[in-house]
């Protein structure tokens, strides 16, 4: 793989300031997560913010009282013990507050991460299928996913910043009373560190963003090199060295780019921090000279030096934290950009319910479709009907447009031209949820979930789980019926834990199935769905001839009083259809029953003859 030297895009200071506009929306997300816990967190931080000034002032009183007692032995010590006890009490309260705030931060952070992840799942489900097939979209979604955990740090940063600002204001009031010029010196001392942090945080964000696709590739290479999905090919084709080398090359390039930035950041951070420390000790010298000259007391010296030191570290912390918050806000842009992506296929209040029952059926009228970003028609000028309770088969070579048609029929895509109707209602006027509830699809590349066998079947109509939670027997009856009809019961009977067996190897005690066994589980999903139209895309490709014959005999029962679309390369399967549509290069070229198409002696008859020869 050739080396990929790339220069991250430069971000301006203006862009970083604009990113701070994400904070109000971020704070609303925190509030949505857990309002009560958020209020407690803010309240405890307000109290904690005022404690540093109180502790420093009590410390000043203790030192001045001790000196006064040294000069006058007859003086009462009551005030000293009172101040000492008060300081001890304040320190203990500070310790407990710090622990309690950390606890709430952790709990609120976990809840925030869960809440945001849930929002991402829900939002992703509303987006169009073509968006998932776009690399730029995947980059945005990947960055959004990353923000769910890492942005919990921002939650603590923002709340700590508010706490420190209040604390700093209270300390500033105490400092102004004695030496207001120290505040000016303090601000001058921390500005260089602040500017340095802002600069390097922008560079770090630019680097991370510009390498999003490469980091996705690194994750993909990790997956390929150590997954049960690719294990056979990795061994057979001896891919381990190739994958490892590709990973090593790309990972090392990212390491070099990141190392260069980290070294520069560490060097400048050390120099700028040293400059701030020199400013502190310059102020310290002035305070000591004032104490020697008798202008201030020793207690005031300790108060001023402690306040100045606390304010220096606090102000430096606020500046650095501000820089970190602005950096995290840049990453928040990725999260909110993802939420801003809107589907073109949407629900609306004006949409109509799906006809129940279907009376006339579906109608394609001069339908054409180009995949987004392509100038080539996947299907062109197609017109046909699917009558109520009619079974049709789509036949054609790979790339003919069969799967595209069923994606349009289930409105995973909208046509580029032409219209699709159901009972003379345009498909794009039907409520999306209602449309998809009435269409049951078993795709050729069906999903294999690392869930239990019961859950893998139930996803065909996931509502049955929530509807039958209180009645476990009823749910099991539905699942058992579906498994029996699809032949999945044969698979389930061999599993150690039956229908509750975890499938796949991702989790403990999981059992992997063969391709044919998985297909039976997938076919069972059709039997738990109360649909009016069933679409079967190569539903039995992994089954042997006997099992395929039995499955379709049972499907015949399922599809009584239902419409169906079957896609298959096996002509023994498509013969069960009432009508066959033969597609070629995205166009409908032949239509009729099996016998009619054989009599025409066209493309269908040619392919049928070729396949028949294979069995002779």
CSV table of N, CA, C and O in Angstrom, one decimal, residues 50-166:
chain,number,residue,atom,x,y,z
A,50,UNK,N,-17.1,28.2,46.7
A,50,UNK,CA,-16.8,29.3,47.7
A,50,UNK,C,-15.9,28.8,48.9
A,50,UNK,O,-15.4,29.7,49.7
A,51,UNK,N,-15.6,27.5,49.0
A,51,UNK,CA,-14.8,27.0,50.1
A,51,UNK,C,-13.3,27.5,50.0
A,51,UNK,O,-12.8,27.7,51.1
A,52,UNK,N,-12.7,27.5,48.8
A,52,UNK,CA,-11.2,27.9,48.8
A,52,UNK,C,-11.0,29.3,49.5
A,52,UNK,O,-10.1,29.4,50.3
A,53,UNK,N,-11.8,30.3,49.2
A,53,UNK,CA,-11.6,31.6,49.8
A,53,UNK,C,-11.9,31.5,51.3
A,53,UNK,O,-11.1,32.1,52.1
A,54,UNK,N,-12.9,30.8,51.7
A,54,UNK,CA,-13.2,30.7,53.2
A,54,UNK,C,-12.0,30.0,53.9
A,54,UNK,O,-11.6,30.5,55.0
A,55,UNK,N,-11.4,28.9,53.3
A,55,UNK,CA,-10.3,28.2,53.9
A,55,UNK,C,-9.1,29.1,54.0
A,55,UNK,O,-8.4,29.2,55.0
A,56,UNK,N,-8.8,29.9,53.0
A,56,UNK,CA,-7.6,30.8,53.0
A,56,UNK,C,-7.8,31.9,54.0
A,56,UNK,O,-6.8,32.2,54.7
A,57,UNK,N,-9.0,32.4,54.1
A,57,UNK,CA,-9.2,33.5,55.1
A,57,UNK,C,-9.1,33.0,56.5
A,57,UNK,O,-8.5,33.7,57.3
A,58,UNK,N,-9.7,31.8,56.8
A,58,UNK,CA,-9.6,31.2,58.1
A,58,UNK,C,-8.1,31.0,58.4
A,58,UNK,O,-7.6,31.2,59.5
A,59,UNK,N,-7.3,30.5,57.4
A,59,UNK,CA,-5.9,30.3,57.6
A,59,UNK,C,-5.1,31.6,58.0
A,59,UNK,O,-4.2,31.6,58.8
A,60,UNK,N,-5.5,32.7,57.3
A,60,UNK,CA,-4.9,34.0,57.6
A,60,UNK,C,-5.2,34.4,59.1
A,60,UNK,O,-4.3,34.8,59.9
A,61,UNK,N,-6.5,34.2,59.5
A,61,UNK,CA,-6.9,34.5,60.9
A,61,UNK,C,-6.1,33.6,61.9
A,61,UNK,O,-5.7,34.1,63.0
A,62,UNK,N,-5.9,32.4,61.6
A,62,UNK,CA,-5.1,31.5,62.5
A,62,UNK,C,-3.7,32.0,62.7
A,62,UNK,O,-3.2,32.1,63.8
A,63,UNK,N,-3.0,32.3,61.6
A,63,UNK,CA,-1.6,32.8,61.7
A,63,UNK,C,-1.5,34.1,62.4
A,63,UNK,O,-0.7,34.3,63.3
A,64,UNK,N,-2.4,35.1,62.1
A,64,UNK,CA,-2.4,36.4,62.8
A,64,UNK,C,-2.7,36.2,64.3
A,64,UNK,O,-2.1,36.9,65.2
A,65,UNK,N,-3.6,35.3,64.6
A,65,UNK,CA,-3.9,35.0,66.0
A,65,UNK,C,-2.7,34.4,66.8
A,65,UNK,O,-2.4,34.7,67.9
A,66,UNK,N,-2.0,33.4,66.1
A,66,UNK,CA,-0.9,32.8,66.7
A,66,UNK,C,0.2,33.8,67.0
A,66,UNK,O,0.8,33.8,68.1
A,67,UNK,N,0.5,34.8,66.0
A,67,UNK,CA,1.5,35.8,66.2
A,67,UNK,C,1.1,36.7,67.4
A,67,UNK,O,1.9,37.1,68.2
A,68,UNK,N,-0.3,37.1,67.4
A,68,UNK,CA,-0.7,37.9,68.5
A,68,UNK,C,-0.6,37.2,69.9
A,68,UNK,O,-0.2,37.8,70.9
A,69,UNK,N,-0.8,35.9,69.9
A,69,UNK,CA,-0.6,35.1,71.2
A,69,UNK,C,0.9,35.1,71.6
A,69,UNK,O,1.2,35.1,72.8
A,70,UNK,N,1.7,35.0,70.6
A,70,UNK,CA,3.2,35.0,70.9
A,70,UNK,C,3.6,36.3,71.5
A,70,UNK,O,4.5,36.4,72.3
A,71,UNK,N,2.9,37.4,71.1
A,71,UNK,CA,3.3,38.7,71.7
A,71,UNK,C,2.6,39.0,73.0
A,71,UNK,O,3.1,39.8,73.8
A,72,UNK,N,1.4,38.3,73.2
A,72,UNK,CA,0.7,38.5,74.5
A,72,UNK,C,0.2,37.2,75.0
A,72,UNK,O,-0.8,36.6,74.5
A,73,UNK,N,0.9,36.6,76.0
A,73,UNK,CA,0.6,35.3,76.6
A,73,UNK,C,-0.7,35.3,77.3
A,73,UNK,O,-1.3,34.2,77.6
A,74,UNK,N,-1.2,36.5,77.7
A,74,UNK,CA,-2.4,36.6,78.5
A,74,UNK,C,-3.7,36.5,77.6
A,74,UNK,O,-4.8,36.4,78.2
A,75,UNK,N,-3.5,36.6,76.4
A,75,UNK,CA,-4.6,36.7,75.5
A,75,UNK,C,-5.3,35.3,75.4
A,75,UNK,O,-4.7,34.3,75.4
A,76,UNK,N,-6.7,35.3,75.3
A,76,UNK,CA,-7.5,34.1,75.2
A,76,UNK,C,-7.2,33.3,73.9
A,76,UNK,O,-7.1,33.9,72.9
A,77,UNK,N,-7.2,32.0,74.1
A,77,UNK,CA,-6.9,31.1,72.9
A,77,UNK,C,-8.2,30.6,72.3
A,77,UNK,O,-8.2,29.9,71.3
A,78,UNK,N,-9.4,31.0,72.8
A,78,UNK,CA,-10.6,30.5,72.3
A,78,UNK,C,-10.8,30.8,70.8
A,78,UNK,O,-11.2,29.9,70.1
A,79,UNK,N,-10.5,32.0,70.4
A,79,UNK,CA,-10.7,32.3,69.0
A,79,UNK,C,-9.8,31.5,68.1
A,79,UNK,O,-10.2,31.0,67.0
A,80,UNK,N,-8.6,31.2,68.6
A,80,UNK,CA,-7.7,30.3,67.8
A,80,UNK,C,-8.3,28.9,67.6
A,80,UNK,O,-8.3,28.4,66.5
A,81,UNK,N,-8.7,28.3,68.7
A,81,UNK,CA,-9.3,27.0,68.6
A,81,UNK,C,-10.6,27.0,67.7
A,81,UNK,O,-10.8,26.0,67.0
A,82,UNK,N,-11.3,28.0,67.8
A,82,UNK,CA,-12.5,28.1,67.0
A,82,UNK,C,-12.2,28.2,65.5
A,82,UNK,O,-12.8,27.5,64.7
A,83,UNK,N,-11.2,29.0,65.2
A,83,UNK,CA,-10.7,29.1,63.8
A,83,UNK,C,-10.1,27.8,63.3
A,83,UNK,O,-10.3,27.4,62.1
A,84,UNK,N,-9.4,27.2,64.2
A,84,UNK,CA,-8.7,25.9,63.8
A,84,UNK,C,-9.8,24.8,63.5
A,84,UNK,O,-9.7,24.1,62.5
A,85,UNK,N,-10.8,24.7,64.4
A,85,UNK,CA,-11.9,23.8,64.2
A,85,UNK,C,-12.7,24.1,62.9
A,85,UNK,O,-13.1,23.2,62.2
A,86,UNK,N,-12.9,25.4,62.7
A,86,UNK,CA,-13.6,25.8,61.5
A,86,UNK,C,-12.8,25.4,60.2
A,86,UNK,O,-13.4,24.9,59.3
A,87,UNK,N,-11.5,25.6,60.2
A,87,UNK,CA,-10.7,25.3,59.0
A,87,UNK,C,-10.8,23.7,58.8
A,87,UNK,O,-11.0,23.3,57.7
A,88,UNK,N,-10.6,23.0,59.9
A,88,UNK,CA,-10.7,21.5,59.8
A,88,UNK,C,-12.1,21.1,59.2
A,88,UNK,O,-12.1,20.2,58.3
A,89,UNK,N,-13.1,21.7,59.7
A,89,UNK,CA,-14.5,21.4,59.2
A,89,UNK,C,-14.7,21.7,57.7
A,89,UNK,O,-15.2,20.9,57.0
A,90,UNK,N,-14.1,22.9,57.3
A,90,UNK,CA,-14.3,23.3,55.9
A,90,UNK,C,-13.5,22.3,55.0
A,90,UNK,O,-13.9,22.0,53.9
A,91,UNK,N,-12.3,21.9,55.5
A,91,UNK,CA,-11.5,21.0,54.6
A,91,UNK,C,-12.2,19.7,54.5
A,91,UNK,O,-12.2,19.1,53.4
A,92,UNK,N,-12.8,19.2,55.6
A,92,UNK,CA,-13.5,17.9,55.5
A,92,UNK,C,-14.7,18.0,54.6
A,92,UNK,O,-15.0,17.1,53.8
A,93,UNK,N,-15.4,19.1,54.7
A,93,UNK,CA,-16.6,19.3,53.8
A,93,UNK,C,-16.1,19.4,52.4
A,93,UNK,O,-16.8,18.8,51.5
A,94,UNK,N,-15.0,20.0,52.1
A,94,UNK,CA,-14.4,20.1,50.8
A,94,UNK,C,-14.1,18.7,50.2
A,94,UNK,O,-14.4,18.4,49.0
A,95,UNK,N,-13.5,17.9,51.1
A,95,UNK,CA,-13.2,16.5,50.6
A,95,UNK,C,-14.4,15.7,50.3
A,95,UNK,O,-14.5,15.1,49.2
A,96,UNK,N,-15.4,15.8,51.1
A,96,UNK,CA,-16.7,15.0,50.8
A,96,UNK,C,-17.4,15.6,49.6
A,96,UNK,O,-17.9,14.8,48.8
A,97,UNK,N,-17.4,16.9,49.5
A,97,UNK,CA,-18.0,17.5,48.3
A,97,UNK,C,-17.3,17.1,47.0
A,97,UNK,O,-18.0,16.8,46.0
A,98,UNK,N,-16.0,17.1,47.0
A,98,UNK,CA,-15.2,16.7,45.9
A,98,UNK,C,-15.6,15.2,45.5
A,98,UNK,O,-15.8,14.9,44.3
A,99,UNK,N,-15.7,14.3,46.5
A,99,UNK,CA,-16.0,12.9,46.2
A,99,UNK,C,-17.4,12.8,45.6
A,99,UNK,O,-17.7,12.1,44.7
A,100,UNK,N,-18.3,13.6,46.2
A,100,UNK,CA,-19.8,13.5,45.8
A,100,UNK,C,-19.9,14.1,44.4
A,100,UNK,O,-20.7,13.5,43.6
A,101,UNK,N,-19.2,15.1,44.1
A,101,UNK,CA,-19.3,15.7,42.8
A,101,UNK,C,-18.7,14.7,41.7
A,101,UNK,O,-19.3,14.6,40.7
A,102,UNK,N,-17.6,14.1,42.1
A,102,UNK,CA,-17.0,13.1,41.2
A,102,UNK,C,-18.0,11.9,40.9
A,102,UNK,O,-18.1,11.4,39.8
A,103,UNK,N,-18.7,11.5,42.0
A,103,UNK,CA,-19.6,10.4,41.9
A,103,UNK,C,-20.8,10.8,40.9
A,103,UNK,O,-21.1,10.1,40.0
A,104,UNK,N,-21.3,12.0,41.1
A,104,UNK,CA,-22.4,12.5,40.3
A,104,UNK,C,-22.0,12.7,38.9
A,104,UNK,O,-22.7,12.4,37.9
A,105,UNK,N,-20.8,13.2,38.7
A,105,UNK,CA,-20.2,13.4,37.3
A,105,UNK,C,-20.1,12.1,36.6
A,105,UNK,O,-20.5,12.0,35.4
A,106,UNK,N,-19.6,11.1,37.3
A,106,UNK,CA,-19.5,9.7,36.7
A,106,UNK,C,-20.8,9.2,36.3
A,106,UNK,O,-21.0,8.6,35.2
A,107,UNK,N,-21.8,9.2,37.2
A,107,UNK,CA,-23.1,8.7,37.0
A,107,UNK,C,-23.8,9.5,35.8
A,107,UNK,O,-24.4,8.9,34.9
A,108,UNK,N,-23.7,10.8,35.9
A,108,UNK,CA,-24.4,11.6,34.9
A,108,UNK,C,-23.7,11.4,33.5
A,108,UNK,O,-24.3,11.4,32.5
A,109,UNK,N,-22.4,11.2,33.6
A,109,UNK,CA,-21.6,11.0,32.3
A,109,UNK,C,-22.1,9.7,31.7
A,109,UNK,O,-22.2,9.6,30.4
A,110,UNK,N,-22.3,8.6,32.5
A,110,UNK,CA,-22.7,7.3,31.9
A,110,UNK,C,-24.1,7.5,31.3
A,110,UNK,O,-24.4,7.0,30.3
A,111,UNK,N,-25.0,8.2,32.1
A,111,UNK,CA,-26.4,8.4,31.6
A,111,UNK,C,-26.4,9.2,30.3
A,111,UNK,O,-27.1,8.9,29.4
A,112,UNK,N,-25.5,10.2,30.2
A,112,UNK,CA,-25.4,11.1,29.0
A,112,UNK,C,-24.9,10.2,27.8
A,112,UNK,O,-25.4,10.3,26.7
A,113,UNK,N,-23.9,9.4,28.1
A,113,UNK,CA,-23.4,8.5,27.0
A,113,UNK,C,-24.5,7.6,26.5
A,113,UNK,O,-24.7,7.4,25.3
A,114,UNK,N,-25.3,7.0,27.4
A,114,UNK,CA,-26.4,6.1,27.0
A,114,UNK,C,-27.4,6.9,26.3
A,114,UNK,O,-28.0,6.4,25.2
A,115,UNK,N,-27.8,8.1,26.8
A,115,UNK,CA,-28.8,8.9,26.1
A,115,UNK,C,-28.4,9.3,24.7
A,115,UNK,O,-29.2,9.2,23.8
A,116,UNK,N,-27.2,9.7,24.6
A,116,UNK,CA,-26.7,10.1,23.2
A,116,UNK,C,-26.6,9.0,22.3
A,116,UNK,O,-27.0,9.1,21.1
A,117,UNK,N,-26.2,7.8,22.8
A,117,UNK,CA,-26.1,6.6,21.9
A,117,UNK,C,-27.5,6.2,21.4
A,117,UNK,O,-27.7,5.8,20.3
A,118,UNK,N,-28.5,6.3,22.3
A,118,UNK,CA,-29.8,6.0,22.0
A,118,UNK,C,-30.4,6.9,20.9
A,118,UNK,O,-31.0,6.5,20.0
A,119,UNK,N,-30.0,8.2,21.0
A,119,UNK,CA,-30.5,9.2,20.1
A,119,UNK,C,-29.8,8.9,18.7
A,119,UNK,O,-30.5,9.1,17.6
A,120,UNK,N,-28.6,8.5,18.7
A,120,UNK,CA,-27.9,8.2,17.4
A,120,UNK,C,-28.6,7.0,16.8
A,120,UNK,O,-28.8,7.0,15.5
A,121,UNK,N,-28.9,6.0,17.5
A,121,UNK,CA,-29.6,4.8,17.0
A,121,UNK,C,-30.9,5.2,16.4
A,121,UNK,O,-31.2,4.8,15.2
A,122,UNK,N,-31.7,6.0,17.1
A,122,UNK,CA,-33.0,6.4,16.6
A,122,UNK,C,-32.9,7.2,15.3
A,122,UNK,O,-33.6,7.1,14.4
A,123,UNK,N,-31.9,8.2,15.4
A,123,UNK,CA,-31.8,9.1,14.2
A,123,UNK,C,-31.3,8.3,13.0
A,123,UNK,O,-31.7,8.5,11.9
A,124,UNK,N,-30.3,7.4,13.2
A,124,UNK,CA,-29.8,6.6,12.1
A,124,UNK,C,-30.9,5.8,11.4
A,124,UNK,O,-30.9,5.7,10.2
A,125,UNK,N,-31.9,5.4,12.2
A,125,UNK,CA,-33.0,4.6,11.7
A,125,UNK,C,-33.9,5.4,10.8
A,125,UNK,O,-34.6,4.8,9.9
A,126,UNK,N,-33.9,6.7,10.9
A,126,UNK,CA,-34.7,7.6,10.1
A,126,UNK,C,-34.1,7.9,8.8
A,126,UNK,O,-34.8,8.4,7.9
A,127,UNK,N,-32.8,7.7,8.6
A,127,UNK,CA,-32.1,8.1,7.4
A,127,UNK,C,-32.3,7.2,6.3
A,127,UNK,O,-32.6,6.0,6.4
A,128,UNK,N,-32.0,7.7,5.1
A,128,UNK,CA,-32.2,6.9,3.8
A,128,UNK,C,-31.1,5.9,3.7
A,128,UNK,O,-30.0,6.1,4.1
A,129,UNK,N,-31.5,4.8,3.0
A,129,UNK,CA,-30.6,3.7,2.7
A,129,UNK,C,-29.4,4.2,1.9
A,129,UNK,O,-28.2,3.8,2.2
A,130,UNK,N,-29.6,5.1,1.0
A,130,UNK,CA,-28.4,5.5,0.1
A,130,UNK,C,-27.4,6.3,1.0
A,130,UNK,O,-26.2,6.3,0.6
A,131,UNK,N,-27.8,6.9,2.1
A,131,UNK,CA,-26.9,7.6,2.9
A,131,UNK,C,-25.9,6.6,3.6
A,131,UNK,O,-24.7,7.0,3.8
A,132,UNK,N,-26.4,5.4,3.9
A,132,UNK,CA,-25.5,4.4,4.5
A,132,UNK,C,-24.5,3.9,3.5
A,132,UNK,O,-23.6,3.2,3.9
A,133,UNK,N,-24.8,4.1,2.2
A,133,UNK,CA,-23.9,3.6,1.2
A,133,UNK,C,-22.9,4.7,0.7
A,133,UNK,O,-22.2,4.5,-0.3
A,134,UNK,N,-22.8,5.8,1.5
A,134,UNK,CA,-21.9,6.9,1.1
A,134,UNK,C,-20.8,7.0,2.1
A,134,UNK,O,-21.0,7.0,3.4
A,135,UNK,N,-19.6,7.1,1.6
A,135,UNK,CA,-18.4,7.1,2.5
A,135,UNK,C,-18.3,8.3,3.4
A,135,UNK,O,-18.0,8.2,4.6
A,136,UNK,N,-18.7,9.5,2.9
A,136,UNK,CA,-18.7,10.7,3.7
A,136,UNK,C,-19.7,10.6,4.8
A,136,UNK,O,-19.4,11.1,6.0
A,137,UNK,N,-20.9,10.0,4.6
A,137,UNK,CA,-21.8,9.8,5.6
A,137,UNK,C,-21.3,8.9,6.7
A,137,UNK,O,-21.4,9.2,7.9
A,138,UNK,N,-20.6,7.8,6.3
A,138,UNK,CA,-20.0,6.9,7.3
A,138,UNK,C,-19.0,7.6,8.1
A,138,UNK,O,-18.9,7.3,9.3
A,139,UNK,N,-18.2,8.5,7.5
A,139,UNK,CA,-17.2,9.3,8.3
A,139,UNK,C,-17.9,10.1,9.4
A,139,UNK,O,-17.5,10.2,10.6
A,140,UNK,N,-19.0,10.8,9.0
A,140,UNK,CA,-19.8,11.6,10.0
A,140,UNK,C,-20.4,10.7,11.1
A,140,UNK,O,-20.3,11.1,12.2
A,141,UNK,N,-20.9,9.6,10.7
A,141,UNK,CA,-21.5,8.7,11.7
A,141,UNK,C,-20.5,8.1,12.6
A,141,UNK,O,-20.7,8.0,13.8
A,142,UNK,N,-19.3,7.8,12.1
A,142,UNK,CA,-18.2,7.3,12.9
A,142,UNK,C,-17.8,8.3,13.9
A,142,UNK,O,-17.6,8.0,15.1
A,143,UNK,N,-17.6,9.6,13.5
A,143,UNK,CA,-17.2,10.6,14.4
A,143,UNK,C,-18.3,10.9,15.4
A,143,UNK,O,-18.0,11.2,16.6
A,144,UNK,N,-19.6,10.8,15.0
A,144,UNK,CA,-20.7,11.0,16.0
A,144,UNK,C,-20.7,9.9,17.0
A,144,UNK,O,-20.8,10.2,18.2
A,145,UNK,N,-20.4,8.6,16.6
A,145,UNK,CA,-20.3,7.5,17.6
A,145,UNK,C,-19.2,7.8,18.6
A,145,UNK,O,-19.4,7.5,19.8
A,146,UNK,N,-18.1,8.3,18.1
A,146,UNK,CA,-17.0,8.5,19.0
A,146,UNK,C,-17.3,9.5,20.0
A,146,UNK,O,-16.7,9.5,21.1
A,147,UNK,N,-18.2,10.5,19.7
A,147,UNK,CA,-18.4,11.5,20.6
A,147,UNK,C,-19.3,11.1,21.8
A,147,UNK,O,-19.3,11.7,22.9
A,148,UNK,N,-20.0,10.0,21.7
A,148,UNK,CA,-20.9,9.5,22.8
A,148,UNK,C,-20.1,9.3,24.1
A,148,UNK,O,-20.6,9.6,25.2
A,149,UNK,N,-18.9,8.7,24.0
A,149,UNK,CA,-18.2,8.4,25.2
A,149,UNK,C,-17.2,9.5,25.6
A,149,UNK,O,-17.1,10.0,26.7
A,150,UNK,N,-16.5,10.0,24.5
A,150,UNK,CA,-15.4,11.0,24.8
A,150,UNK,C,-16.1,12.4,25.2
A,150,UNK,O,-15.4,13.2,25.9
A,151,UNK,N,-17.3,12.6,24.8
A,151,UNK,CA,-17.9,13.9,25.2
A,151,UNK,C,-18.4,14.0,26.6
A,151,UNK,O,-18.8,15.0,27.1
A,152,UNK,N,-18.4,12.8,27.3
A,152,UNK,CA,-18.8,12.8,28.7
A,152,UNK,C,-17.7,13.6,29.5
A,152,UNK,O,-18.0,14.1,30.6
A,153,UNK,N,-16.5,13.6,29.0
A,153,UNK,CA,-15.4,14.4,29.6
A,153,UNK,C,-15.8,15.9,29.5
A,153,UNK,O,-15.5,16.6,30.5
A,154,UNK,N,-16.4,16.3,28.4
A,154,UNK,CA,-16.8,17.7,28.3
A,154,UNK,C,-17.8,18.1,29.3
A,154,UNK,O,-17.8,19.2,29.8
A,155,UNK,N,-18.7,17.2,29.7
A,155,UNK,CA,-19.7,17.4,30.7
A,155,UNK,C,-19.0,17.9,32.0
A,155,UNK,O,-19.4,18.9,32.6
A,156,UNK,N,-18.0,17.1,32.4
A,156,UNK,CA,-17.3,17.4,33.7
A,156,UNK,C,-16.5,18.7,33.5
A,156,UNK,O,-16.5,19.5,34.4
A,157,UNK,N,-15.9,18.9,32.3
A,157,UNK,CA,-15.2,20.1,32.1
A,157,UNK,C,-16.0,21.4,32.2
A,157,UNK,O,-15.6,22.4,32.8
A,158,UNK,N,-17.2,21.4,31.6
A,158,UNK,CA,-18.1,22.5,31.6
A,158,UNK,C,-18.5,22.9,33.0
A,158,UNK,O,-18.5,24.0,33.4
A,159,UNK,N,-19.0,21.8,33.7
A,159,UNK,CA,-19.4,22.1,35.1
A,159,UNK,C,-18.3,22.5,36.0
A,159,UNK,O,-18.5,23.4,36.9
A,160,UNK,N,-17.1,21.9,35.8
A,160,UNK,CA,-16.0,22.3,36.6
A,160,UNK,C,-15.6,23.8,36.3
A,160,UNK,O,-15.2,24.5,37.2
A,161,UNK,N,-15.7,24.1,35.0
A,161,UNK,CA,-15.4,25.5,34.6
A,161,UNK,C,-16.3,26.5,35.3
A,161,UNK,O,-15.8,27.5,35.8
A,162,UNK,N,-17.6,26.2,35.4
A,162,UNK,CA,-18.5,27.1,36.1
A,162,UNK,C,-18.2,27.2,37.5
A,162,UNK,O,-18.2,28.3,38.1
A,163,UNK,N,-17.8,26.1,38.1
A,163,UNK,CA,-17.4,26.1,39.6
A,163,UNK,C,-16.2,26.9,39.8
A,163,UNK,O,-16.1,27.7,40.7
A,164,UNK,N,-15.2,26.7,38.9
A,164,UNK,CA,-13.9,27.5,39.1
A,164,UNK,C,-14.1,29.0,38.8
A,164,UNK,O,-13.4,29.8,39.4
A,165,UNK,N,-15.0,29.3,37.9
A,165,UNK,CA,-15.2,30.8,37.6
A,165,UNK,C,-15.8,31.4,38.9
A,165,UNK,O,-15.4,32.5,39.3
A,166,UNK,N,-16.7,30.8,39.5
A,166,UNK,CA,-17.3,31.3,40.8
A,166,UNK,C,-16.2,31.4,41.9
A,166,UNK,O,-16.1,32.4,42.6
